[in-house]
Coordinates of C-alpha atoms and ligand atoms in Angstrom, one line a residue:
M30 CA 27.7 -8.5 2.0
A31 CA 30.5 -8.1 -0.6
G32 CA 32.4 -11.0 -1.7
K33 CA 29.6 -13.6 -1.7
A34 CA 29.6 -15.1 -5.2
A35 CA 26.3 -15.0 -7.0
S36 CA 25.4 -18.2 -8.5
V37 CA 22.7 -19.2 -11.1
D38 CA 24.1 -22.6 -11.5
P39 CA 21.3 -24.6 -13.2
D40 CA 22.2 -27.8 -11.3
R41 CA 22.3 -26.3 -7.9
S42 CA 19.4 -27.3 -5.7
E43 CA 20.3 -26.2 -2.1
W44 CA 20.3 -22.9 -0.4
D45 CA 20.0 -21.8 3.2
V46 CA 17.0 -19.6 2.5
I47 CA 14.5 -19.8 -0.2
V48 CA 12.3 -16.7 -0.8
L49 CA 9.2 -17.4 -2.8
G50 CA 8.2 -14.2 -4.6
G51 CA 10.7 -11.4 -5.4
A52 CA 9.0 -8.2 -4.4
A53 CA 10.7 -5.6 -2.5
A54 CA 10.0 -7.4 0.8
G55 CA 11.4 -10.6 -0.6
E56 CA 14.6 -8.7 -1.7
N57 CA 14.8 -7.3 1.9
V58 CA 14.4 -10.6 3.7
A59 CA 17.1 -12.2 1.6
Q60 CA 19.4 -9.2 2.2
Y61 CA 18.8 -9.2 6.0
A62 CA 19.1 -12.9 6.4
T63 CA 22.4 -13.1 4.6
Q64 CA 24.3 -9.7 5.0
F65 CA 25.8 -10.4 8.4
S66 CA 25.7 -14.1 8.5
D67 CA 27.1 -17.1 6.7
L68 CA 23.7 -17.9 5.0
D69 CA 23.0 -17.8 1.4
A70 CA 19.7 -17.2 -0.3
V71 CA 17.8 -17.6 -3.5
I72 CA 14.8 -15.6 -4.7
V73 CA 12.3 -17.5 -6.9
E74 CA 10.3 -15.0 -9.0
A75 CA 7.6 -15.9 -11.6
E76 CA 7.4 -12.5 -13.3
L77 CA 9.5 -9.4 -12.4
V78 CA 11.9 -9.0 -9.5
G79 CA 10.6 -6.0 -7.6
G80 CA 7.1 -7.2 -7.5
E81 CA 3.7 -5.5 -7.8
C82 CA 4.8 -2.3 -6.2
S83 CA 7.6 -1.4 -8.6
Y84 CA 5.7 -2.1 -11.9
W85 CA 2.0 -2.4 -11.2
A86 CA 1.0 -0.6 -8.1
C87 CA 2.8 2.1 -6.0
M88 CA 5.4 3.4 -8.4
P89 CA 3.2 3.7 -11.6
S90 CA 0.3 5.1 -9.6
K91 CA 2.4 7.8 -7.9
A92 CA 4.0 8.6 -11.3
L93 CA 0.5 9.3 -12.7
L94 CA -0.7 11.2 -9.6
R95 CA 2.3 13.6 -9.3
P96 CA 1.6 15.7 -12.4
A97 CA -2.1 15.9 -11.6
D98 CA -1.1 17.2 -8.0
V99 CA 1.4 19.7 -9.5
L100 CA -1.2 21.0 -12.0
T101 CA -4.1 21.3 -9.4
N102 CA -1.9 23.2 -7.0
G103 CA -0.5 25.4 -9.7
R104 CA -4.1 26.3 -10.6
H105 CA -4.5 27.8 -7.1
V106 CA -1.2 29.9 -6.8
P107 CA -1.4 33.4 -8.4
G108 CA 1.6 33.8 -10.7
V109 CA 1.3 30.1 -11.9
S110 CA -2.5 29.9 -12.2
S111 CA -2.6 32.2 -15.2
L112 CA 0.0 30.1 -17.0
V113 CA -2.0 26.9 -16.6
A114 CA -5.6 28.2 -16.8
G115 CA -7.7 26.1 -19.1
R116 CA -4.9 23.7 -19.7
G117 CA -4.9 19.9 -18.8
L118 CA -2.1 17.5 -18.5
D119 CA 0.2 16.5 -21.5
V120 CA -1.1 12.9 -21.4
P121 CA 1.5 11.3 -23.7
A122 CA 4.3 12.9 -21.5
V123 CA 2.7 11.7 -18.3
L124 CA 2.3 8.2 -19.6
A125 CA 5.9 8.2 -21.0
R126 CA 7.2 9.3 -17.5
R127 CA 5.2 6.5 -15.9
D128 CA 6.9 4.1 -18.2
T129 CA 10.3 5.5 -17.3
V130 CA 9.3 5.0 -13.5
V131 CA 8.5 1.4 -14.1
N132 CA 11.7 0.9 -16.1
G133 CA 9.7 -0.2 -19.1
L134 CA 8.7 -3.3 -17.2
D135 CA 12.3 -4.5 -17.2
D136 CA 13.7 -5.8 -14.0
A137 CA 17.3 -6.1 -15.1
S138 CA 18.5 -3.5 -12.6
Q139 CA 16.7 -5.3 -9.6
V140 CA 18.2 -8.7 -10.7
K141 CA 21.7 -7.0 -10.9
W142 CA 21.2 -5.7 -7.4
A143 CA 20.3 -9.1 -6.1
L144 CA 23.3 -10.8 -7.7
D145 CA 25.7 -8.1 -6.8
T146 CA 24.4 -8.5 -3.2
G147 CA 25.1 -12.2 -3.4
I148 CA 21.5 -13.3 -3.6
D149 CA 20.7 -15.8 -6.3
V150 CA 17.6 -15.4 -8.6
I151 CA 15.6 -18.2 -10.2
R152 CA 12.9 -17.3 -12.6
G153 CA 9.8 -19.5 -12.4
Y154 CA 6.7 -20.3 -10.5
G155 CA 7.3 -22.0 -7.1
R156 CA 5.3 -24.3 -5.0
L157 CA 6.0 -25.9 -1.7
T158 CA 6.1 -29.6 -2.1
G159 CA 7.0 -30.6 1.5
E160 CA 9.0 -29.3 4.6
R161 CA 11.7 -26.9 3.2
T162 CA 11.2 -28.1 -0.4
V163 CA 10.1 -26.0 -3.3
E164 CA 9.4 -27.0 -6.8
V165 CA 10.0 -24.3 -9.5
V166 CA 8.5 -24.5 -13.0
T167 CA 10.0 -22.2 -15.5
A168 CA 8.1 -20.3 -18.2
A169 CA 9.5 -23.0 -20.7
G170 CA 7.8 -25.7 -18.6
D171 CA 11.0 -27.2 -17.1
S172 CA 11.0 -28.0 -13.3
R173 CA 13.6 -28.2 -10.7
T174 CA 13.3 -29.0 -7.0
L175 CA 15.1 -26.7 -4.4
T176 CA 15.7 -27.5 -0.8
A177 CA 16.3 -24.9 2.0
R178 CA 18.7 -25.9 4.6
H179 CA 16.9 -23.5 7.1
T180 CA 14.0 -21.5 5.9
V181 CA 11.4 -20.8 3.3
V182 CA 9.9 -17.3 3.2
I183 CA 6.6 -16.7 1.4
D184 CA 6.3 -13.3 -0.3
T185 CA 3.9 -14.0 -3.1
G186 CA 1.8 -10.9 -2.6
S187 CA -1.8 -10.3 -3.7
C188 CA -4.0 -9.6 -6.7
T189 CA -7.2 -7.7 -7.2
T190 CA -10.3 -9.4 -5.7
V191 CA -13.0 -10.2 -8.2
P192 CA -16.4 -10.1 -6.3
P193 CA -18.8 -12.9 -7.2
V194 CA -21.1 -10.7 -9.3
P195 CA -22.7 -12.5 -12.2
G196 CA -20.9 -11.6 -15.4
L197 CA -18.0 -9.8 -13.8
A198 CA -15.3 -12.5 -14.1
E199 CA -16.2 -12.8 -17.8
A200 CA -16.2 -9.1 -18.6
G201 CA -12.5 -8.7 -18.4
A202 CA -12.7 -5.7 -16.2
W203 CA -9.5 -3.7 -15.6
T204 CA -7.5 -4.6 -12.5
S205 CA -5.0 -2.4 -10.6
R206 CA -2.4 -3.6 -13.2
D207 CA -4.4 -2.1 -16.1
V208 CA -5.3 1.2 -14.4
T209 CA -1.7 1.8 -13.3
N210 CA -0.4 0.8 -16.7
V211 CA -3.1 2.6 -18.7
H212 CA -2.0 3.1 -22.3
E213 CA -5.4 4.1 -23.8
V214 CA -7.6 6.5 -21.7
P215 CA -11.2 5.4 -22.0
R216 CA -13.9 8.1 -22.4
R217 CA -16.3 6.7 -19.8
V218 CA -15.2 4.7 -16.8
V219 CA -16.8 3.2 -13.8
V220 CA -14.6 2.5 -10.9
Y221 CA -16.0 -0.2 -8.5
G222 CA -14.9 0.1 -4.9
G223 CA -14.4 3.1 -2.5
G224 CA -11.1 2.4 -0.9
V225 CA -7.5 3.5 -1.5
V226 CA -7.1 2.2 -5.0
A227 CA -10.5 3.5 -6.1
C228 CA -9.8 7.1 -4.8
E229 CA -6.3 7.3 -6.2
A230 CA -7.3 5.8 -9.6
A231 CA -10.3 8.2 -9.9
T232 CA -8.0 11.1 -9.2
W233 CA -5.5 10.2 -12.0
L234 CA -8.1 8.9 -14.5
R235 CA -10.0 12.3 -14.3
A236 CA -6.8 14.2 -14.6
L237 CA -5.9 12.1 -17.7
G238 CA -9.1 13.2 -19.3
V239 CA -11.8 10.5 -18.6
E240 CA -14.9 12.5 -19.5
E241 CA -17.6 10.4 -17.6
L242 CA -16.1 9.0 -14.4
T243 CA -18.4 7.3 -11.9
V244 CA -17.2 5.7 -8.6
V245 CA -19.7 3.1 -7.1
Y246 CA -19.1 1.8 -3.6
R247 CA -21.2 -0.1 -1.0
S248 CA -20.1 1.9 2.1
P249 CA -21.6 5.4 2.8
D250 CA -18.2 7.0 2.7
L251 CA -15.0 6.8 0.7
L252 CA -11.9 5.5 2.5
A253 CA -14.0 3.9 5.2
R254 CA -11.0 2.5 7.1
F255 CA -9.8 6.1 7.9
E256 CA -11.1 8.9 10.1
P257 CA -14.5 9.8 8.6
F258 CA -13.6 13.3 7.6
A259 CA -10.8 12.0 5.3
G260 CA -13.2 10.2 3.0
R261 CA -15.6 13.2 3.0
M262 CA -12.9 15.6 2.1
V263 CA -11.7 13.4 -0.7
A264 CA -15.3 13.0 -1.9
D265 CA -15.8 16.8 -2.0
Q266 CA -12.7 17.2 -4.2
L267 CA -13.6 14.4 -6.6
R268 CA -17.1 15.9 -7.0
D269 CA -15.6 19.3 -7.6
A270 CA -13.5 17.7 -10.3
G271 CA -16.6 16.3 -12.0
V272 CA -16.6 12.8 -10.7
R273 CA -20.0 11.2 -10.0
L274 CA -20.0 9.3 -6.7
L275 CA -22.6 6.6 -6.0
P276 CA -22.2 5.5 -2.4
G277 CA -24.2 2.6 -0.7
R278 CA -24.5 0.8 -4.0
S279 CA -23.5 -2.8 -5.1
A280 CA -23.3 -4.3 -8.5
V281 CA -25.7 -7.1 -9.2
E282 CA -24.7 -7.9 -12.8
V283 CA -22.1 -7.0 -15.3
R284 CA -22.5 -7.5 -19.1
R285 CA -20.0 -7.0 -21.9
A286 CA -20.8 -8.4 -25.3
D287 CA -17.3 -8.6 -26.7
P288 CA -14.7 -9.0 -23.9
R289 CA -11.2 -9.2 -25.6
G290 CA -7.7 -9.9 -24.4
T291 CA -6.3 -6.8 -25.8
G292 CA -3.4 -6.4 -23.3
V293 CA -2.7 -4.6 -20.1
G294 CA -4.0 -1.0 -20.0
L295 CA -6.0 -1.2 -23.2
P296 CA -9.8 -1.4 -23.1
H297 CA -10.7 -5.0 -22.8
G298 CA -13.6 -5.0 -25.3
G299 CA -16.6 -2.8 -26.1
E300 CA -19.2 -1.2 -23.9
V301 CA -19.7 -2.6 -20.5
T302 CA -22.9 -2.3 -18.5
L303 CA -23.0 -2.5 -14.7
R304 CA -26.4 -3.1 -13.1
L305 CA -26.7 -1.8 -9.5
D306 CA -28.8 -3.0 -6.7
D307 CA -30.9 0.2 -6.8
G308 CA -32.0 -0.7 -10.4
A309 CA -29.7 1.7 -12.1
A310 CA -27.6 0.7 -15.1
L311 CA -24.3 2.3 -15.8
V312 CA -22.7 2.1 -19.3
A313 CA -19.0 2.7 -19.7
D314 CA -16.1 2.0 -21.9
E315 CA -14.2 0.3 -19.2
L316 CA -14.9 -1.0 -15.6
V317 CA -12.1 -0.7 -13.0
L318 CA -12.1 -3.2 -10.1
A319 CA -10.8 -1.7 -6.9
T320 CA -12.4 -4.1 -4.5
G321 CA -9.6 -5.1 -2.2
R322 CA -6.9 -7.8 -2.5
T323 CA -6.8 -11.6 -2.5
P324 CA -3.5 -13.1 -1.3
N325 CA -1.6 -15.2 -3.8
T326 CA -1.7 -18.4 -1.6
Q327 CA -4.2 -20.7 -3.4
D328 CA -1.6 -22.4 -5.6
I329 CA 1.7 -22.3 -3.7
G330 CA 1.5 -25.8 -2.2
L331 CA 0.6 -24.8 1.3
S332 CA -1.4 -28.1 1.8
S333 CA 1.8 -30.1 1.3
V334 CA 3.1 -28.6 4.7
G335 CA -0.3 -28.9 6.5
C336 CA -1.5 -25.5 5.9
P337 CA -4.8 -24.7 4.1
D338 CA -4.5 -23.4 0.6
G339 CA -5.7 -19.9 0.0
G340 CA -6.5 -17.0 2.4
F341 CA -4.1 -14.9 4.5
L342 CA -1.4 -16.6 6.4
A343 CA -1.5 -16.1 10.1
V344 CA 2.0 -15.3 11.4
D345 CA 3.6 -14.6 14.8
D346 CA 5.4 -11.4 15.7
Q347 CA 8.5 -12.7 14.1
Q348 CA 6.6 -13.5 10.9
A349 CA 6.8 -17.3 11.3
V350 CA 3.7 -19.1 9.9
R351 CA 1.6 -20.1 12.9
A352 CA 0.1 -23.3 11.3
V353 CA 3.5 -24.8 10.7
S354 CA 5.7 -26.0 13.6
G355 CA 9.5 -25.8 13.7
S356 CA 9.8 -22.1 12.6
W357 CA 11.1 -22.9 9.2
L358 CA 8.3 -21.2 7.2
Y359 CA 7.8 -17.5 7.2
A360 CA 5.5 -15.1 5.5
I361 CA 5.9 -11.4 4.8
G362 CA 4.1 -8.6 2.9
D363 CA 0.4 -8.8 1.7
V364 CA 0.1 -12.6 2.1
C365 CA 0.2 -12.2 6.0
G366 CA -2.7 -9.6 5.8
R367 CA -1.2 -7.5 8.6
A368 CA -1.0 -4.2 6.6
L369 CA -1.1 -4.3 2.8
L370 CA 1.6 -1.7 2.3
T371 CA 5.0 -1.9 0.7
H372 CA 6.9 -0.3 3.6
M373 CA 5.2 -2.6 6.2
G374 CA 6.1 -5.6 4.1
K375 CA 9.8 -4.5 3.9
Y376 CA 9.7 -3.8 7.7
Q377 CA 8.5 -7.3 8.3
A378 CA 11.1 -8.5 6.0
R379 CA 13.9 -6.7 8.0
I380 CA 12.8 -8.3 11.2
A381 CA 12.2 -11.7 9.7
G382 CA 15.6 -11.6 8.0
E383 CA 17.4 -10.9 11.3
V384 CA 15.4 -13.6 13.1
I385 CA 16.2 -16.1 10.4
A386 CA 19.9 -15.3 10.6
A387 CA 20.0 -15.4 14.4
R388 CA 18.1 -18.8 14.6
A389 CA 20.4 -20.4 11.9
A390 CA 23.4 -19.4 14.1
G391 CA 21.7 -20.9 17.2
R392 CA 21.2 -17.5 18.7
R393 CA 18.1 -16.0 20.3
P394 CA 16.7 -13.3 18.0
T395 CA 17.2 -10.1 20.0
D396 CA 17.7 -6.5 19.2
A397 CA 20.5 -4.2 20.5
D398 CA 18.8 -3.9 23.9
D399 CA 18.5 -7.6 24.2
E400 CA 14.7 -7.5 23.6
P401 CA 13.2 -10.3 21.5
L402 CA 12.9 -9.1 17.8
S403 CA 9.3 -8.4 17.0
V404 CA 7.3 -6.5 14.5
A405 CA 4.8 -5.4 17.2
A406 CA 6.3 -1.9 17.8
G407 CA 6.4 -1.0 14.0
H408 CA 2.8 -2.2 13.5
R409 CA 1.7 0.1 16.3
G410 CA 2.7 3.0 14.1
S411 CA 1.7 1.5 10.8
P412 CA 1.7 4.7 8.5
Q413 CA 0.0 5.2 5.2
V414 CA -0.3 7.9 2.7
T415 CA -3.2 8.1 0.1
F416 CA -2.1 10.3 -2.7
T417 CA -5.5 11.8 -3.5
Q418 CA -6.4 15.5 -3.6
P419 CA -6.2 16.3 -0.8
E420 CA -3.7 13.7 0.5
V421 CA -4.7 11.5 3.4
G422 CA -1.9 10.6 5.8
S423 CA -2.2 8.5 8.9
A424 CA -0.3 6.7 11.6
G425 CA -1.5 4.3 14.3
M426 CA -5.2 4.0 15.1
T427 CA -8.3 6.0 14.2
E428 CA -10.5 7.0 17.2
R429 CA -12.9 4.2 16.3
Q430 CA -10.1 1.6 16.2
A431 CA -8.7 2.9 19.5
R432 CA -12.1 2.7 21.2
E433 CA -12.7 -0.8 19.8
A434 CA -9.2 -1.7 21.4
G435 CA -10.5 -0.5 24.8
V436 CA -8.3 2.7 24.9
D437 CA -9.7 5.5 27.0
V438 CA -9.4 8.2 24.3
E439 CA -9.2 11.9 24.1
T440 CA -9.1 13.6 20.7
A441 CA -8.2 16.9 19.1
E442 CA -8.9 18.3 15.7
Y443 CA -7.7 21.3 13.8
D444 CA -8.5 23.0 10.5
M445 CA -5.2 23.0 8.7
A446 CA -6.3 26.0 6.6
G447 CA -5.5 28.1 9.7
L448 CA -1.7 27.7 9.5
A449 CA 0.7 30.2 8.1
G450 CA 2.5 27.3 6.2
T451 CA -0.5 26.0 4.4
F452 CA -1.7 29.6 3.7
V453 CA 1.6 30.2 1.9
M454 CA 1.1 27.0 -0.1
R455 CA -2.5 27.8 -1.2
E456 CA -4.7 30.6 0.1
D457 CA -7.7 28.3 -0.4
Y458 CA -5.9 25.4 1.3
V459 CA -8.3 22.6 2.5
G460 CA -7.2 20.3 5.3
R461 CA -7.9 18.9 8.7
A462 CA -5.8 17.1 11.4
K463 CA -6.7 14.9 14.3
L464 CA -4.9 13.4 17.2
V465 CA -6.0 10.3 19.2
V466 CA -4.5 10.4 22.6
D467 CA -4.5 7.5 25.2
R468 CA -5.5 9.3 28.4
A469 CA -4.0 6.7 30.6
T470 CA -0.5 7.1 29.3
D471 CA -1.0 10.7 27.8
T472 CA 0.6 9.5 24.5
V473 CA -0.5 9.7 20.9
V474 CA -1.9 6.4 19.6
G475 CA -3.1 7.7 16.3
A476 CA -2.9 10.8 14.0
T477 CA -4.6 11.7 10.7
F478 CA -3.7 14.6 8.4
V479 CA -5.7 15.5 5.3
G480 CA -4.5 18.2 2.9
S481 CA -2.2 19.0 0.2
G482 CA 1.5 18.1 1.0
V483 CA 0.7 16.2 4.3
A484 CA 2.6 13.0 3.1
D485 CA 5.8 14.0 4.8
L486 CA 4.0 15.0 8.1
V487 CA 3.1 11.4 8.7
H488 CA 6.6 10.4 9.9
S489 CA 6.4 12.7 12.8
A490 CA 3.2 11.0 13.8
T491 CA 4.7 7.5 13.4
T492 CA 7.6 8.4 15.6
A493 CA 5.3 9.8 18.3
V494 CA 3.1 6.6 18.3
V495 CA 6.0 4.1 18.1
A496 CA 8.1 5.9 20.7
R497 CA 5.0 6.4 22.9
L498 CA 6.1 10.1 23.4
P499 CA 4.1 11.8 26.1
L500 CA 2.3 15.0 25.2
S501 CA 4.5 16.7 27.8
V502 CA 7.6 15.9 25.6
L503 CA 5.9 16.6 22.3
W504 CA 5.3 20.1 23.6
H505 CA 9.0 20.7 23.3
V506 CA 9.2 19.4 19.8
V507 CA 9.1 22.7 18.1
P508 CA 7.8 22.9 14.5
S509 CA 9.5 25.2 11.9
Y510 CA 7.6 28.3 10.9
P511 CA 6.0 28.6 8.4
T512 CA 5.3 24.9 7.7
A513 CA 2.3 22.5 7.9
S514 CA 4.1 20.9 10.8
E515 CA 2.8 23.7 13.0
V516 CA -0.4 21.7 13.1
W517 CA 1.3 19.7 15.9
L518 CA 1.5 22.8 18.0
R519 CA -2.1 23.7 17.3
L520 CA -3.4 20.3 18.2
L521 CA -1.4 20.2 21.5
E522 CA -2.8 23.7 22.3
T523 CA -6.2 22.4 21.6
V524 CA -5.7 19.6 24.1
R525 CA -4.2 21.9 26.7
T526 CA -7.0 24.6 26.4
R527 CA -9.6 21.9 26.8
R528 CA -7.8 20.4 29.9
A529 CA -7.5 23.8 31.4
A530 CA -11.2 24.3 31.1
G531 CA -11.8 21.3 33.3
P532 CA -12.4 17.5 33.0
T533 CA -14.3 16.2 29.9
P534 CA -16.8 13.4 30.2
Ligands
FAD625 C1 -2.8 0.4 -7.3 C2 -2.0 0.2 -6.1 C3 -1.2 1.2 -5.5 C4 -0.5 1.0 -4.4 N1 0.2 2.0 -3.8 C5 0.9 1.8 -2.7 C6 1.7 2.9 -2.2 O1 1.7 4.1 -2.7 N2 2.4 2.7 -1.0 C7 2.4 1.4 -0.4 O2 3.1 1.3 0.7 N3 1.6 0.4 -0.9 C8 0.9 0.6 -2.0 N4 0.2 -0.4 -2.5 C9 0.3 -1.7 -1.9 C10 1.5 -2.5 -2.3 O3 1.6 -2.5 -3.8 C11 1.5 -3.9 -1.8 O4 1.3 -3.8 -0.4 C12 2.9 -4.5 -2.1 O5 3.2 -4.6 -3.4 C13 2.9 -5.9 -1.4 O6 4.1 -6.5 -1.6 P1 4.3 -8.0 -1.4 O7 5.8 -8.1 -0.8 O8 3.3 -8.6 -0.6 O9 4.4 -8.6 -2.9 P2 3.9 -8.2 -4.3 O10 4.4 -6.8 -4.5 O11 2.5 -8.5 -4.4 O12 4.8 -9.2 -5.2 C14 4.6 -10.6 -5.1 C15 5.6 -11.2 -6.1 O13 5.6 -12.6 -6.0 C16 5.6 -13.2 -7.3 N5 5.0 -14.5 -7.1 C17 3.6 -14.8 -6.8 N6 3.5 -16.0 -6.7 C18 4.7 -16.6 -7.0 C19 5.0 -18.0 -7.1 N7 4.2 -19.0 -6.7 N8 6.4 -18.2 -7.4 C20 7.2 -17.3 -7.7 N9 6.8 -15.9 -7.6 C21 5.6 -15.7 -7.3 C22 4.8 -12.2 -8.1 O14 5.2 -12.4 -9.5 C23 5.4 -10.8 -7.6 O15 6.5 -10.4 -8.2 C24 -0.5 -0.3 -3.7 C25 -1.3 -1.3 -4.2 C26 -2.1 -1.1 -5.4 C27 -2.9 -2.2 -5.9
NAD626 N1 -1.1 5.0 -1.3 C1 -1.2 3.8 -0.7 O1 -0.6 3.5 0.3 C2 -2.0 2.7 -1.3 C3 -2.6 2.9 -2.6 C4 -3.3 1.9 -3.1 C5 -3.5 0.7 -2.4 N2 -2.9 0.5 -1.3 C6 -3.1 -0.7 -0.4 O2 -3.6 -1.7 -1.3 C7 -4.7 -2.4 -0.6 C8 -5.8 -2.6 -1.6 O3 -6.5 -1.4 -1.9 P1 -8.0 -1.4 -2.3 O4 -8.5 0.0 -2.5 O5 -8.2 -2.5 -3.3 O6 -8.6 -2.0 -1.0 P2 -9.5 -1.3 0.2 O7 -9.6 -2.3 1.3 O8 -8.9 0.0 0.5 O9 -10.8 -1.0 -0.5 C9 -11.6 -2.0 -1.0 C10 -13.0 -1.4 -1.4 O10 -13.7 -2.4 -2.1 C11 -15.0 -2.6 -1.5 N3 -15.3 -4.1 -1.5 C12 -14.6 -5.1 -1.0 N4 -15.2 -6.3 -1.4 C13 -16.3 -5.9 -2.1 C14 -17.3 -6.7 -2.7 N5 -17.3 -8.0 -2.6 N6 -18.2 -6.0 -3.4 C15 -18.3 -4.6 -3.5 N7 -17.3 -3.9 -2.9 C16 -16.3 -4.6 -2.3 C17 -14.8 -2.2 0.0 O11 -16.0 -1.8 0.5 C18 -13.9 -1.0 -0.2 O12 -14.5 0.2 -0.7 C19 -5.1 -1.6 0.6 O13 -4.9 -2.2 1.7 C20 -4.2 -0.4 0.5 O14 -3.7 0.0 1.8 C21 -2.1 1.5 -0.7

């Protein structure tokens, strides 16, 4: 890695690898393609190197959620509860820390990392104009054409989906960028959507002092992609915190008399009214859209290489874009629609980077055991933590997903409040865990943990799923006492007890 000169030569036009979009995954693919090869790479970034996650998504949201989590848990631990009783967050301090976490929206350290690593950075908006060719337009309006000797990688990410509700596009509703970079906390907020962004945002908005907070979602439960108990437990906690939940509803019209371009994280105008399909009308100071993600593929020149513009890019297990022959175009991160998570995009990037380096050297892309490099194993485990109260951590498949995939499933559930480790955390601990076991192989194919502090339990489940560890081996993986990890022992005991009682239908 060391010793490769960084170049920002304005006249240079050719690199081995061009990465379109400089999110964490884009940085990773450039690093992995170049670090043990003779290849060089350039990242083309329209805004900030580090991407959505660093400045507008994961990092600011977790910075806002952490103080809320500390305060809530403190309220339930004698010896601390008396100190914080009746007190809320120090909002200016929370927002200031969030600003520190996003580096004041300055990517200088990320650019330095890239240049120090031997990866060039060009600022501007890139579009494919043909095979291995990218045109970059700078903020000043200048353009330059770049050619890749080997590969172009698309890492242009995603943005908030704006559903086709009359008046919504014109209302200037907050997107995930505004709600994570909130600067002025509105008094009344409606969150539209019931997924991960909605649940996390409702958690921090209420903690920051939103007085009237309503979450409207079309499904019967929050977090509908997870085990059903996860959404229900998060819903209970949000209701207890004073959030109004309106499931099974959709917006039919949005009105705002004076939408204004006030800037990120400030109210985008005056009162906004959301009319619902049940006839109700909700009036708020801001509307937050949390209705899923649209890949940034509409305007990146895909049609110039025979690929339809827009939509997710179907890729093979080495992240090569299926619609384009010759294995010169790859896609990683949200644009490929596999798992819209930073860590999964970075994993795809590591594999794709090694594949690109191997192919450029005329080698078959294989791992240390001479197996073809592929993202299949990692996606089997695909972990996720939703930092609500309680947290929701999962790896692999839910029971429903496993059944839909044709797996002959056996499950076990356990109330996590019954563990010494969680009792010490909070005497009124609320939590639940579930294992999904493939009967044919006697291995774990999915696990879900709900409860305070479960985030770091997830990696054990990811390991079990990816390594296909049989239950007979997991029985010897002893959890420390007294920790929440003892839930593994209880879940395995639940399976053994039931098996001892005889076959289940
Ligand atoms: C509120 C919120 C919270 C989240 N929290 C988490 C979390 O805790 N953990 C987690 O794993 N995931 C989280 N996610 C998901 C995570 O943010 C995304 O999965 C991740 O950012 C996707 O990364 P990416 O590589 O696809 O690109 P992105 O991070 O979307 O970045 C794409 C980059 O490409 C640039 N770009 C786009 N088009 C062009 C172009 N034509 N030319 C040049 N540059 C271009 C953009 O400026 C941007 O910098 C969260 C998402 C949201 C919305
Ligand atoms: N902690 C984390 O890991 C974390 C945090 C936030 C986001 N993310 C990732 O970011 C991605 C985006 O999150 P999200 O919450 O926006 O998406 P999501 O898919 O989790 O939820 C989208 C919600 O919007 C609703 N919806 C979709 N289209 C709609 C429409 N036309 N009208 C009305 N409702 C509609 C869905 O029913 C659902 O409730 C997710 O894939 C998530 O994994 C991860």
